[in-house]
GROMACS .gro file of C-alpha atoms in nm:
model
  231
    1MET     CA    1  -2.485   1.168  15.588
    2PRO     CA    2  -2.723   1.416  15.505
    3ASP     CA    3  -3.102   1.356  15.559
    4LEU     CA    4  -3.212   1.462  15.239
    5PRO     CA    5  -3.561   1.394  15.110
    6GLU     CA    6  -3.591   1.106  14.893
    7ASN     CA    7  -3.667   1.325  14.606
    8VAL     CA    8  -3.367   1.535  14.635
    9PRO     CA    9  -3.026   1.375  14.476
   10TYR     CA   10  -2.703   1.380  14.630
   11PRO     CA   11  -2.496   1.673  14.506
   12ARG     CA   12  -2.224   1.574  14.235
   13PHE     CA   13  -1.988   1.787  14.035
   14GLY     CA   14  -1.701   1.750  13.778
   15GLU     CA   15  -1.578   1.451  13.586
   16ASN     CA   16  -1.449   1.142  13.801
   17TRP     CA   17  -1.126   1.002  13.611
   18ARG     CA   18  -1.172   0.673  13.775
   19GLU     CA   19  -1.272   0.375  13.588
   20GLY     CA   20  -1.660   0.330  13.623
   21LYS     CA   21  -1.714   0.654  13.763
   22SER     CA   22  -1.873   0.937  13.597
   23ASP     CA   23  -1.870   1.239  13.845
   24TYR     CA   24  -1.762   1.335  14.213
   25THR     CA   25  -1.934   1.290  14.517
   26TYR     CA   26  -1.954   1.629  14.743
   27GLU     CA   27  -1.828   1.621  15.075
   28PHE     CA   28  -2.090   1.653  15.316
   29ILE     CA   29  -1.989   1.887  15.588
   30GLY     CA   30  -2.319   1.911  15.790
   31GLN     CA   31  -2.675   2.015  15.851
   32ILE     CA   32  -2.841   2.282  16.056
   33ASN     CA   33  -3.199   2.214  16.176
   34CYS     CA   34  -3.341   2.554  16.142
   35THR     CA   35  -3.663   2.473  16.354
   36GLU     CA   36  -3.474   2.341  16.693
   37ILE     CA   37  -3.242   2.683  16.677
   38ALA     CA   38  -3.519   2.942  16.592
   39HIS     CA   39  -3.532   3.052  16.968
   40LEU     CA   40  -3.179   3.150  16.944
   41GLN     CA   41  -3.164   3.381  16.657
   42ASP     CA   42  -3.366   3.555  16.397
   43TYR     CA   43  -3.179   3.560  16.058
   44LEU     CA   44  -3.202   3.193  15.958
   45PRO     CA   45  -3.514   3.037  15.815
   46ARG     CA   46  -3.749   2.967  16.098
   47THR     CA   47  -3.831   2.615  15.968
   48GLY     CA   48  -3.670   2.321  15.784
   49THR     CA   49  -3.289   2.220  15.781
   50LEU     CA   50  -2.979   2.365  15.588
   51PHE     CA   51  -2.746   2.118  15.438
   52PHE     CA   52  -2.363   2.195  15.379
   53PHE     CA   53  -2.161   2.053  15.099
   54LEU     CA   54  -1.816   2.097  14.972
   55GLU     CA   55  -1.627   1.971  14.632
   56THR     CA   56  -1.282   1.979  14.808
   57MET     CA   57  -1.072   2.231  14.992
   58HIS     CA   58  -0.857   2.204  14.669
   59ASN     CA   59  -1.104   2.383  14.490
   60ILE     CA   60  -1.152   2.671  14.700
   61TYR     CA   61  -0.869   2.866  14.557
   62GLY     CA   62  -0.799   2.897  14.181
   63GLY     CA   63  -1.124   2.732  14.054
   64THR     CA   64  -1.380   2.862  13.807
   65ASN     CA   65  -1.688   2.758  14.005
   66ASN     CA   66  -1.800   2.808  14.361
   67PRO     CA   67  -1.674   2.497  14.541
   68GLY     CA   68  -1.948   2.510  14.822
   69LYS     CA   69  -2.305   2.402  14.785
   70ILE     CA   70  -2.599   2.459  15.031
   71ILE     CA   71  -2.927   2.302  15.000
   72TYR     CA   72  -3.230   2.410  15.199
   73VAL     CA   73  -3.546   2.197  15.275
   74GLU     CA   74  -3.824   2.401  15.432
   75ASP     CA   75  -4.039   2.107  15.548
   76ASN     CA   76  -3.856   1.891  15.810
   77THR     CA   77  -4.121   1.605  15.745
   78ARG     CA   78  -3.999   1.545  15.428
   79LEU     CA   79  -3.638   1.442  15.553
   80ALA     CA   80  -3.522   1.088  15.519
   81SER     CA   81  -3.216   0.933  15.690
   82GLY     CA   82  -2.898   0.960  15.515
   83LYS     CA   83  -2.795   0.604  15.603
   84ARG     CA   84  -2.907   0.524  15.248
   85PHE     CA   85  -2.603   0.698  15.094
   86GLN     CA   86  -2.311   0.457  15.069
   87PHE     CA   87  -2.016   0.606  14.921
   88THR     CA   88  -1.641   0.510  14.889
   89GLU     CA   89  -1.302   0.696  14.874
   90GLU     CA   90  -1.324   0.684  14.486
   91ASP     CA   91  -1.647   0.858  14.469
   92TYR     CA   92  -1.481   1.185  14.611
   93PHE     CA   93  -1.223   1.410  14.459
   94GLU     CA   94  -1.002   1.319  14.781
   95MET     CA   95  -1.124   1.149  15.086
   96TRP     CA   96  -0.953   0.899  15.314
   97ASP     CA   97  -1.280   0.708  15.389
   98SER     CA   98  -1.647   0.707  15.290
   99GLY     CA   99  -1.714   1.036  15.451
  100TYR     CA  100  -1.630   1.244  15.769
  101LEU     CA  101  -1.722   1.107  16.098
  102GLY     CA  102  -2.057   1.259  16.217
  103TYR     CA  103  -2.174   1.373  16.558
  104LYS     CA  104  -2.444   1.599  16.681
  105VAL     CA  105  -2.360   1.928  16.844
  106LYS     CA  106  -2.519   2.164  17.107
  107ALA     CA  107  -2.629   2.495  16.998
  108ALA     CA  108  -2.607   2.801  17.210
  109LYS     CA  109  -2.583   3.165  17.193
  110MET     CA  110  -2.233   3.339  17.200
  111ASN     CA  111  -2.052   3.651  17.145
  112SER     CA  112  -1.790   3.705  16.860
  113ALA     CA  113  -1.556   3.974  16.796
  114PRO     CA  114  -1.387   4.066  16.446
  115SER     CA  115  -1.017   4.046  16.428
  116PHE     CA  116  -0.830   4.338  16.430
  117TYR     CA  117  -0.512   4.162  16.318
  118ALA     CA  118  -0.531   4.259  15.950
  119THR     CA  119  -0.705   4.606  16.012
  120TYR     CA  120  -0.459   4.750  15.758
  121VAL     CA  121  -0.702   4.585  15.466
  122ASN     CA  122  -1.003   4.541  15.668
  123LYS     CA  123  -1.018   4.932  15.716
  124TYR     CA  124  -1.403   4.920  15.690
  125LEU     CA  125  -1.429   4.781  16.040
  126ILE     CA  126  -1.318   5.121  16.144
  127LYS     CA  127  -1.481   5.412  15.982
  128ASP     CA  128  -1.615   5.765  16.031
  129ASP     CA  129  -1.519   5.939  16.333
  130SER     CA  130  -1.319   5.619  16.451
  131GLU     CA  131  -1.088   5.625  16.137
  132VAL     CA  132  -0.823   5.815  16.341
  133LEU     CA  133  -0.774   5.492  16.537
  134LEU     CA  134  -0.602   5.340  16.252
  135GLU     CA  135  -0.317   5.570  16.301
  136ASP     CA  136  -0.251   5.427  16.640
  137GLU     CA  137  -0.090   5.088  16.595
  138LYS     CA  138  -0.084   5.052  16.970
  139LEU     CA  139  -0.425   5.103  17.025
  140LEU     CA  140  -0.530   4.794  16.778
  141ASP     CA  141  -0.295   4.596  16.990
  142GLU     CA  142  -0.462   4.682  17.280
  143LEU     CA  143  -0.802   4.604  17.147
  144TYR     CA  144  -0.663   4.276  17.064
  145ASP     CA  145  -0.570   4.212  17.421
  146THR     CA  146  -0.853   4.353  17.604
  147PHE     CA  147  -1.145   4.306  17.382
  148GLU     CA  148  -1.098   4.045  17.083
  149SER     CA  149  -0.904   3.757  17.266
  150PRO     CA  150  -1.092   3.752  17.595
  151LEU     CA  151  -1.428   3.759  17.408
  152ASN     CA  152  -1.353   3.502  17.134
  153ASP     CA  153  -1.134   3.282  17.387
  154LYS     CA  154  -1.426   3.276  17.648
  155THR     CA  155  -1.620   3.013  17.435
  156GLN     CA  156  -1.488   2.693  17.282
  157TYR     CA  157  -1.656   2.598  16.960
  158GLU     CA  158  -1.618   2.372  16.646
  159TYR     CA  159  -1.889   2.536  16.441
  160MET     CA  160  -2.034   2.886  16.461
  161VAL     CA  161  -2.336   3.066  16.273
  162ASN     CA  162  -2.317   3.446  16.222
  163ALA     CA  163  -2.002   3.485  16.368
  164HIS     CA  164  -1.637   3.644  16.297
  165GLY     CA  165  -1.347   3.443  16.239
  166PHE     CA  166  -0.955   3.471  16.240
  167THR     CA  167  -0.770   3.592  15.926
  168GLN     CA  168  -0.434   3.708  15.834
  169HIS     CA  169  -0.562   3.890  15.527
  170GLU     CA  170  -0.895   4.024  15.423
  171ILE     CA  171  -1.185   3.873  15.616
  172PRO     CA  172  -1.453   3.667  15.458
  173GLU     CA  173  -1.704   3.928  15.421
  174LEU     CA  174  -1.460   4.157  15.257
  175GLN     CA  175  -1.340   3.870  15.033
  176ALA     CA  176  -1.700   3.787  14.946
  177SER     CA  177  -1.781   4.134  14.847
  178LEU     CA  178  -1.475   4.178  14.630
  179SER     CA  179  -1.550   3.856  14.450
  180LYS     CA  180  -1.908   3.875  14.384
  181LYS     CA  181  -2.093   4.212  14.470
  182GLY     CA  182  -2.179   4.458  14.753
  183ASN     CA  183  -2.016   4.606  15.013
  184PRO     CA  184  -1.875   4.379  15.314
  185GLU     CA  185  -2.149   4.495  15.550
  186ASP     CA  186  -2.392   4.356  15.309
  187TRP     CA  187  -2.260   3.981  15.366
  188MET     CA  188  -2.249   3.743  15.665
  189THR     CA  189  -2.070   3.439  15.759
  190LEU     CA  190  -2.367   3.178  15.757
  191SER     CA  191  -2.122   2.909  15.894
  192VAL     CA  192  -1.776   2.838  16.012
  193VAL     CA  193  -1.636   2.515  16.015
  194THR     CA  194  -1.301   2.461  16.215
  195SER     CA  195  -1.040   2.200  16.194
  196ALA     CA  196  -1.167   1.940  16.443
  197GLY     CA  197  -1.209   1.552  16.437
  198ASP     CA  198  -1.116   1.414  16.078
  199MET     CA  199  -1.223   1.741  15.916
  200GLN     CA  200  -0.859   1.909  15.884
  201TRP     CA  201  -0.858   2.220  15.655
  202SER     CA  202  -0.479   2.287  15.549
  203ASP     CA  203  -0.281   2.399  15.833
  204ALA     CA  204  -0.562   2.406  16.131
  205GLY     CA  205  -0.764   2.636  15.916
  206ASP     CA  206  -1.134   2.738  15.909
  207ILE     CA  207  -1.395   2.708  15.636
  208PHE     CA  208  -1.634   2.996  15.592
  209TYR     CA  209  -1.961   2.990  15.416
  210VAL     CA  210  -2.062   3.376  15.359
  211ILE     CA  211  -2.418   3.462  15.206
  212HIS     CA  212  -2.525   3.818  15.090
  213LYS     CA  213  -2.801   3.924  15.318
  214SER     CA  214  -3.046   3.991  15.059
  215ASP     CA  215  -3.025   3.637  14.926
  216LEU     CA  216  -3.069   3.516  15.283
  217ALA     CA  217  -3.381   3.704  15.326
  218LYS     CA  218  -3.509   3.554  14.991
  219LEU     CA  219  -3.382   3.191  15.108
  220ASP     CA  220  -3.164   3.186  14.826
  221PHE     CA  221  -2.866   2.985  14.892
  222SER     CA  222  -2.720   2.937  14.510
  223ASN     CA  223  -2.486   3.236  14.560
  224VAL     CA  224  -2.277   3.146  14.864
  225PHE     CA  225  -1.935   3.231  14.888
  226VAL     CA  226  -1.685   2.995  15.033
  227THR     CA  227  -1.331   3.064  15.170
  228LEU     CA  228  -1.056   2.887  15.379
  229GLU     CA  229  -0.846   3.066  15.645
  230SER     CA  230  -0.551   2.915  15.776
  231SER     CA  231  -0.271   2.989  16.014
   0.00000   0.00000   0.00000
């Protein structure tokens, strides 16, 4: 459970149809201690902790509201143990237990390549003088074999920050720009959560939290775009 400060309530949403319940509890996805990984990057807040939540993966498509939520706490001395949060299956929209099994991960730098699988819709990845490459389907296959696959397969991961991910259609940054505002280059994937442990997203899918770069610079996490990509 999230180590939210005592004065920060656990986020809730909707109307819970179950007897004795008024609303649903967000699923807690994870938290990032920005202070501990400040030396690895220069785009996240330099201090504090980011908390990631999700209504349910079923609300990612077709819903009227953003199904994801991020809470940022700037001062880590305010954090309090999440053990105080005790939920049951009935508190959630859909959950097999009281919450996902939690564990700590090790952060490290890695390289990440964009997916060339769906270049036909992600044409902005290849532009200006390079646009001629779009006419050479063989070259795009070669880019996958010689660049994309070796680079992405080099490091195994279960979570990523500011990284690319595989998609069969529009990449998450393009989806965000089409759904909200700006150009895809104006957006970045804040976090990728893969299907690991008891977190299983559709058919071995990944969940992407995408943020506009201007919002990140302002530490405004109220307009994050969430999408799910699966095989």
